[in-house]
Coordinates of C-alpha atoms in Angstrom, one line a residue:
R1 CA -6.2 13.0 -23.4
T2 CA -4.4 13.2 -26.7
G3 CA -6.4 13.0 -29.7
P4 CA -5.7 10.7 -32.7
S5 CA -3.9 13.3 -34.6
G6 CA -1.6 14.0 -31.9
E7 CA -0.8 10.4 -30.3
Q8 CA 1.3 9.3 -33.0
P9 CA 3.8 12.3 -33.7
L10 CA 4.0 12.8 -29.9
C11 CA 5.4 9.4 -29.2
G12 CA 7.4 9.1 -32.4
Y13 CA 9.1 12.5 -31.4
I14 CA 9.8 11.0 -27.9
E15 CA 11.2 7.9 -29.0
N16 CA 13.7 9.7 -31.5
T17 CA 14.6 11.9 -28.7
L18 CA 15.4 8.8 -26.5
F19 CA 17.6 7.2 -29.1
F20 CA 19.3 9.9 -31.1
L21 CA 19.8 12.9 -28.6
P22 CA 22.8 12.6 -26.2
D23 CA 21.6 14.9 -23.6
V24 CA 20.7 12.7 -20.7
N25 CA 18.3 15.5 -19.0
V26 CA 16.3 15.6 -22.2
R27 CA 16.1 11.7 -22.5
V28 CA 15.1 11.5 -18.8
S29 CA 12.5 14.0 -19.4
S30 CA 11.1 12.2 -22.3
L31 CA 10.7 9.2 -20.1
T32 CA 9.1 11.0 -17.5
L33 CA 6.4 12.2 -20.1
L34 CA 5.8 8.8 -21.1
G35 CA 5.4 7.6 -17.5
A36 CA 2.9 10.7 -17.0
I37 CA 0.9 9.6 -20.1
V38 CA 0.6 5.8 -19.0
S39 CA -0.4 6.7 -15.4
A40 CA -2.9 9.4 -15.9
Q41 CA -6.4 7.8 -15.2
A42 CA -5.0 4.6 -16.1
P43 CA -6.2 2.5 -17.9
L44 CA -7.4 4.8 -20.8
P45 CA -8.6 3.3 -24.3
E46 CA -6.6 5.8 -26.2
V47 CA -3.2 4.9 -24.3
Q48 CA -4.1 1.2 -24.6
L49 CA -4.4 1.7 -28.4
L50 CA -1.2 3.7 -28.5
L51 CA 0.8 1.0 -26.7
H52 CA -0.3 -1.8 -29.3
Q53 CA 0.8 0.3 -32.2
L54 CA 3.8 -1.6 -34.0
T55 CA 5.6 1.7 -34.5
P56 CA 4.9 5.0 -32.5
S57 CA 4.8 6.8 -35.8
G58 CA 2.0 4.7 -37.0
L59 CA 1.6 1.5 -39.1
G60 CA 3.0 1.3 -42.8
D61 CA 0.9 1.2 -45.8
S62 CA 2.8 -1.8 -47.0
G63 CA 0.7 -4.3 -44.9
S64 CA 3.8 -6.1 -43.4
S65 CA 3.3 -7.9 -40.3
T66 CA 6.9 -7.4 -39.4
P67 CA 7.2 -4.9 -36.5
H68 CA 9.6 -2.1 -36.8
F69 CA 10.9 -0.5 -33.8
S70 CA 13.3 2.6 -34.2
G71 CA 16.6 1.6 -32.7
V72 CA 15.4 -1.3 -30.7
P73 CA 16.0 -4.2 -33.2
E74 CA 19.7 -3.2 -33.4
R75 CA 20.0 -3.2 -29.6
Q76 CA 18.9 -6.8 -29.3
G77 CA 21.5 -9.0 -28.1
K78 CA 23.3 -10.1 -25.0
A79 CA 23.2 -7.8 -21.8
P80 CA 26.3 -7.7 -19.9
G81 CA 26.7 -10.4 -17.4
G82 CA 23.8 -12.6 -18.7
P83 CA 22.5 -14.8 -21.1
P84 CA 20.7 -13.3 -24.4
L85 CA 17.5 -11.8 -23.6
S86 CA 14.4 -13.4 -25.2
M87 CA 13.0 -10.2 -26.9
E88 CA 12.9 -11.9 -30.1
K89 CA 10.2 -14.1 -28.7
A90 CA 8.0 -11.1 -28.2
P91 CA 4.1 -11.9 -28.1
A92 CA 1.8 -11.3 -30.9
E93 CA 0.4 -8.3 -29.2
L94 CA 3.6 -6.2 -29.4
C95 CA 3.9 -3.1 -27.0
W96 CA 6.6 -0.9 -28.4
L97 CA 7.1 1.1 -25.1
I98 CA 7.8 -2.1 -23.0
R99 CA 10.4 -3.3 -25.4
L100 CA 12.0 0.2 -25.7
C101 CA 12.3 0.3 -21.8
I102 CA 13.7 -3.1 -21.4
S103 CA 16.3 -2.1 -24.1
L104 CA 17.1 0.9 -22.3
V105 CA 17.6 -1.0 -19.0
V106 CA 19.6 -4.1 -19.8
L107 CA 21.0 -3.9 -23.3
P108 CA 24.3 -2.1 -24.1
R109 CA 24.3 1.3 -25.5
E110 CA 24.2 1.6 -29.3
D111 CA 27.7 3.6 -29.4
C112 CA 29.4 0.8 -27.5
Y113 CA 29.0 -1.9 -30.2
S114 CA 31.9 -0.4 -32.1
D115 CA 34.0 -0.8 -29.1
S116 CA 34.1 -4.6 -29.1
D117 CA 37.7 -4.9 -29.7
T118 CA 38.2 -3.2 -26.1
G119 CA 37.2 -6.1 -23.8
S120 CA 38.3 -4.2 -20.6
V121 CA 35.2 -1.9 -20.7
S122 CA 33.1 -2.3 -17.6
N123 CA 29.4 -2.7 -17.3
A124 CA 29.1 0.9 -16.1
T125 CA 30.4 2.3 -19.4
I126 CA 28.5 0.2 -21.6
L127 CA 24.9 0.4 -20.2
E128 CA 22.9 3.5 -20.5
P129 CA 23.5 6.2 -18.0
S130 CA 21.9 5.4 -14.5
P131 CA 19.2 8.3 -14.7
V132 CA 17.9 6.9 -18.0
R133 CA 17.7 3.1 -16.8
L134 CA 16.0 4.3 -13.5
E135 CA 13.4 6.3 -15.3
S136 CA 12.9 3.5 -17.8
L137 CA 12.2 1.1 -14.9
Q138 CA 9.7 3.6 -13.4
V139 CA 7.8 3.6 -16.8
L140 CA 8.0 -0.3 -16.8
A141 CA 6.4 -0.2 -13.2
L142 CA 3.8 2.1 -14.1
L143 CA 2.8 0.1 -17.3
V144 CA 2.4 -3.0 -15.1
K145 CA 0.4 -1.3 -12.7
G146 CA -1.9 0.6 -14.9
Y147 CA -2.0 -1.5 -18.0
F148 CA -1.2 -5.1 -16.8
S149 CA -3.5 -6.7 -19.7
V150 CA -0.7 -5.3 -21.9
S151 CA 2.3 -6.1 -19.7
Q152 CA 1.3 -9.7 -18.8
S153 CA 2.6 -11.1 -22.3
Y154 CA 5.9 -9.9 -21.2
L155 CA 5.9 -11.5 -17.6
L156 CA 8.8 -13.6 -17.8
E157 CA 11.0 -11.0 -19.7
L158 CA 10.1 -8.3 -17.2
G159 CA 11.0 -10.8 -14.3
E160 CA 14.2 -11.4 -16.2
V161 CA 14.7 -7.5 -16.1
A162 CA 14.1 -7.3 -12.3
C163 CA 16.6 -10.1 -11.6
R164 CA 19.2 -8.3 -13.6
C165 CA 18.7 -5.1 -11.7
M166 CA 18.7 -6.8 -8.4
E167 CA 22.0 -8.3 -9.2
E168 CA 23.7 -5.1 -10.0
M169 CA 25.8 -3.0 -7.4
D170 CA 23.8 0.2 -7.7
P171 CA 21.3 0.3 -4.8
S172 CA 18.8 2.6 -6.8
I173 CA 18.7 0.0 -9.7
Q174 CA 18.4 -2.9 -7.1
L175 CA 15.3 -1.1 -5.6
H176 CA 13.7 -0.3 -8.9
G177 CA 14.0 -3.9 -9.9
A178 CA 12.5 -5.1 -6.6
K179 CA 9.5 -2.6 -7.1
L180 CA 9.0 -3.9 -10.6
L181 CA 8.9 -7.4 -9.3
D182 CA 6.3 -6.1 -6.7
E183 CA 4.1 -4.6 -9.4
L184 CA 4.2 -7.9 -11.3
G185 CA 3.0 -9.8 -8.5
M186 CA 0.2 -7.4 -7.5
G187 CA -0.8 -7.3 -11.0
I188 CA -1.5 -11.2 -11.2
I189 CA -3.0 -11.1 -7.9
E190 CA -5.6 -8.3 -8.9
Q191 CA -6.3 -10.3 -12.1
H192 CA -7.2 -13.4 -10.3
K193 CA -9.3 -12.1 -7.5
P194 CA -13.0 -13.6 -7.6
D195 CA -14.4 -10.2 -8.5
S196 CA -11.8 -9.5 -11.3
P197 CA -13.5 -8.5 -14.7
V198 CA -10.9 -10.4 -16.6
A199 CA -12.0 -13.4 -18.2
L200 CA -10.6 -16.7 -17.1
D201 CA -9.0 -17.4 -20.3
Q202 CA -7.4 -14.0 -20.5
R203 CA -5.8 -14.2 -17.0
V204 CA -2.0 -15.5 -16.7
P205 CA -2.0 -19.2 -16.3
V206 CA -1.4 -20.3 -12.9
A207 CA 1.4 -22.6 -14.3
L208 CA 3.0 -19.5 -15.8
V209 CA 3.0 -17.8 -12.4
V210 CA 4.5 -20.7 -10.6
T211 CA 7.3 -20.7 -13.3
F212 CA 7.8 -17.2 -13.0
W213 CA 8.1 -17.3 -9.2
T214 CA 10.3 -20.2 -9.3
R215 CA 12.8 -18.4 -11.6
M216 CA 12.7 -15.5 -9.2
L217 CA 13.5 -17.7 -6.2
N218 CA 16.3 -19.3 -8.0
G219 CA 17.9 -15.9 -8.8
P220 CA 19.0 -13.1 -6.6
L221 CA 15.7 -12.6 -4.9
P222 CA 16.7 -14.7 -1.6
G223 CA 20.2 -12.7 -1.6
A224 CA 18.3 -9.4 -1.8
L225 CA 16.1 -10.5 1.1
Q226 CA 19.0 -11.5 3.5
N227 CA 21.1 -8.2 2.4
S228 CA 21.0 -6.6 5.9
Q229 CA 23.4 -4.0 4.5
H230 CA 20.5 -2.8 2.3
P231 CA 17.4 -2.5 4.5
M232 CA 15.4 -0.6 1.8
L233 CA 16.1 -3.5 -0.6
Q234 CA 15.2 -5.9 2.0
T235 CA 11.9 -4.0 2.6
S236 CA 10.9 -3.7 -0.9
T237 CA 11.7 -7.7 -1.6
C238 CA 9.6 -8.4 1.4
N239 CA 6.7 -6.7 -0.2
A240 CA 7.5 -8.7 -3.6
L241 CA 7.3 -11.9 -1.7
S242 CA 4.2 -11.3 -0.2
S243 CA 2.7 -10.7 -3.6
I244 CA 2.9 -14.4 -4.6
L245 CA -0.5 -15.8 -5.8
P246 CA -1.7 -18.1 -3.4
E247 CA -2.6 -20.8 -5.9
A248 CA 0.9 -20.4 -7.3
F249 CA 2.6 -20.5 -3.8
S250 CA 1.1 -24.2 -3.5
G251 CA 2.7 -25.1 -6.8
L252 CA 6.2 -23.9 -5.9
P253 CA 8.7 -26.7 -5.1
A254 CA 8.6 -27.6 -1.5
D255 CA 12.2 -26.1 -0.8
K256 CA 11.2 -22.8 -2.3
Q257 CA 8.0 -22.8 0.1
I258 CA 10.3 -23.5 2.9
L259 CA 12.8 -20.8 1.8
C260 CA 10.1 -18.0 1.6
I261 CA 8.7 -19.0 5.0
T262 CA 12.1 -19.4 6.8
V263 CA 13.4 -15.9 5.5
L264 CA 10.3 -14.1 6.5
L265 CA 10.3 -15.6 10.1
G266 CA 13.9 -14.5 10.4
L267 CA 13.3 -11.1 9.1
N268 CA 10.8 -10.5 11.9
H269 CA 13.7 -10.4 14.3
S270 CA 15.3 -7.5 11.9
E271 CA 16.4 -4.6 13.8
N272 CA 15.4 -2.3 11.2
P273 CA 11.6 -1.3 11.7
L274 CA 10.9 -1.1 7.9
V275 CA 12.2 -4.6 7.4
K276 CA 10.3 -6.0 10.3
A277 CA 7.2 -4.3 9.5
A278 CA 7.3 -5.7 5.8
A279 CA 8.0 -9.0 7.1
A280 CA 5.1 -9.0 9.6
R281 CA 2.8 -8.0 7.0
A282 CA 4.1 -10.7 4.7
L283 CA 3.4 -13.3 7.2
G284 CA 0.0 -12.0 7.6
V285 CA -0.6 -12.5 4.0
Y286 CA 1.0 -16.2 3.8
V287 CA -1.1 -17.3 7.0
V288 CA -4.4 -17.2 5.1
F289 CA -2.9 -19.1 2.3
P290 CA -5.0 -22.3 1.9
C291 CA -1.9 -24.6 1.4
L292 CA -0.4 -23.1 4.8
R293 CA -3.2 -22.3 7.2
Q294 CA -3.8 -25.9 8.2
D295 CA 0.0 -26.4 9.1
V296 CA 0.0 -26.1 12.7
M297 CA 3.5 -25.5 13.1
F298 CA 3.7 -22.7 10.7
V299 CA 0.5 -21.0 12.3
A300 CA 2.2 -21.2 15.7
D301 CA 5.5 -19.8 14.6
T302 CA 3.5 -17.1 12.8
A303 CA 1.7 -16.3 16.0
N304 CA 4.9 -16.0 18.0
V305 CA 6.7 -13.8 15.9
I306 CA 3.4 -11.4 15.5
L307 CA 3.0 -11.5 19.3
T308 CA 6.7 -10.4 19.5
S309 CA 6.0 -7.4 16.9
L310 CA 3.1 -6.2 18.6
S311 CA 5.1 -4.9 21.5
D312 CA 7.8 -3.3 19.2
G313 CA 8.8 0.3 19.9
S314 CA 7.8 1.3 16.2
P315 CA 4.0 2.1 15.4
N316 CA 4.6 1.0 12.0
V317 CA 5.6 -2.5 13.0
R318 CA 2.8 -2.6 15.4
A319 CA 0.1 -1.5 13.1
K320 CA 1.4 -4.4 10.6
A321 CA 1.5 -6.8 13.3
A322 CA -2.1 -5.9 14.3
W323 CA -3.2 -6.3 10.7
S324 CA -1.5 -9.7 10.7
L325 CA -2.9 -10.7 13.9
G326 CA -6.4 -10.2 12.5
N327 CA -5.6 -12.4 9.4
L328 CA -4.3 -15.0 11.8
T329 CA -7.6 -15.0 13.7
D330 CA -9.6 -15.6 10.6
T331 CA -7.3 -18.5 10.0
L332 CA -8.0 -20.0 13.2
I333 CA -11.7 -19.5 12.9
I334 CA -11.6 -21.4 9.5
N335 CA -9.5 -24.2 10.9
M336 CA -11.8 -24.6 13.9
E337 CA -14.7 -25.0 11.6
L338 CA -13.2 -27.3 9.0
L339 CA -11.0 -29.2 11.2
G340 CA -12.9 -29.0 14.4
Q341 CA -11.5 -30.7 17.4
S342 CA -8.6 -32.0 16.0
F343 CA -7.0 -28.7 15.2
Q344 CA -7.8 -27.3 18.8
D345 CA -6.1 -30.2 20.3
E346 CA -3.0 -29.4 18.3
F347 CA -2.8 -25.6 18.7
S348 CA -1.5 -24.6 22.2
D349 CA -4.1 -23.3 24.4
L350 CA -1.6 -21.1 26.0
L351 CA -0.7 -19.4 22.7
L352 CA -4.3 -18.8 22.2
L353 CA -4.4 -17.0 25.4
K354 CA -1.5 -15.0 24.6
M355 CA -3.2 -13.7 21.4
L356 CA -6.4 -12.8 23.2
R357 CA -4.4 -10.8 25.6
A358 CA -2.5 -9.3 22.9
A359 CA -5.7 -8.3 21.1
I360 CA -6.9 -6.7 24.3
E361 CA -3.7 -4.6 24.4
A362 CA -3.6 -3.8 20.9
S363 CA -7.1 -2.2 21.1
K364 CA -5.5 0.4 23.4
D365 CA -3.0 1.2 21.0
K366 CA -3.8 4.4 18.8
N367 CA -2.6 2.5 15.8
K368 CA -5.2 2.1 13.0
G369 CA -6.8 -1.3 12.8
S370 CA -5.9 -2.4 16.2
D371 CA -9.3 -2.3 17.8
I372 CA -10.7 -4.2 14.8
T373 CA -8.1 -6.8 15.5
A374 CA -9.5 -7.1 19.1
V375 CA -13.2 -7.4 18.0
N376 CA -12.1 -10.1 15.5
M377 CA -10.2 -12.0 18.3
W378 CA -13.2 -11.7 20.7
S379 CA -15.7 -13.0 17.8

């Protein structure tokens, strides 16, 4: 841990390095150091205090409430290929590191503003070097994971960053954008768990979560999910799609709900085992959503694709399918308790028999969790 006397000069030095030194390796190393600070035993109160400082070099004595970020205000403006970022609408609880990383990822380089008369300059030459942008995305993901209470005020801005990244041609940038989206979704879910220590009035409102995911599904996320030429991106976006808060999913427009379900059911037939495993797990998440578990057609469709995945040649696919089969079993039990005979009449006896047989076969598999699935089925 860094003491009070070491925090401010250290981060002030790092920030100056990021903006004023031309060496890419030094800048990347500075971002790596910042990532190490925010990921070490997170969350630490010292780091949280550091993140809330208006400037890394400390607050001035003037008492002014106007924040100052070395180099950041001059970089605010329109990112290439998109509308102006809403960084001027920053929350009252400012986080200089989030603003700095957003600036490095999506906004033009400072030394390109003087080239405004050369309209033929491409995005690749205007934006920061790829290693700097990738490391900035890593720091953002670590901040969201370790300090979500700090990051949540920037939810929509960070979602916009993820969208911009997934729209780019660089596969690495796309992947890191999808990873950032996944971390945002997981942060929201953790905050809304029944045993979460976060007070209700300090959690991200469900209405804002609905707005967030509606924007994501109106953006490049569906295209990334169906990009069969980039299976790693498909896998990451599947993981992101499975991190939608259940209460928010029920608030999505009907066409967006159908889109999520249809894409995931389709991806369970992917020839890539990573994509297929991620899709099987995502359906296992969706099948316990209160707004979906009483939909007999969806439950039956999910059961059929899970049964297919249980016989896949990939151990990873079979493991995810076995986990999802356990969730599916929980849903069937809940439906039978709540709906009684009406659900049993609608759900196919033959399909239920296939599930029981699949659970018995899964218990013979060496994959972790398969025997637990079999026990759940028989109970």
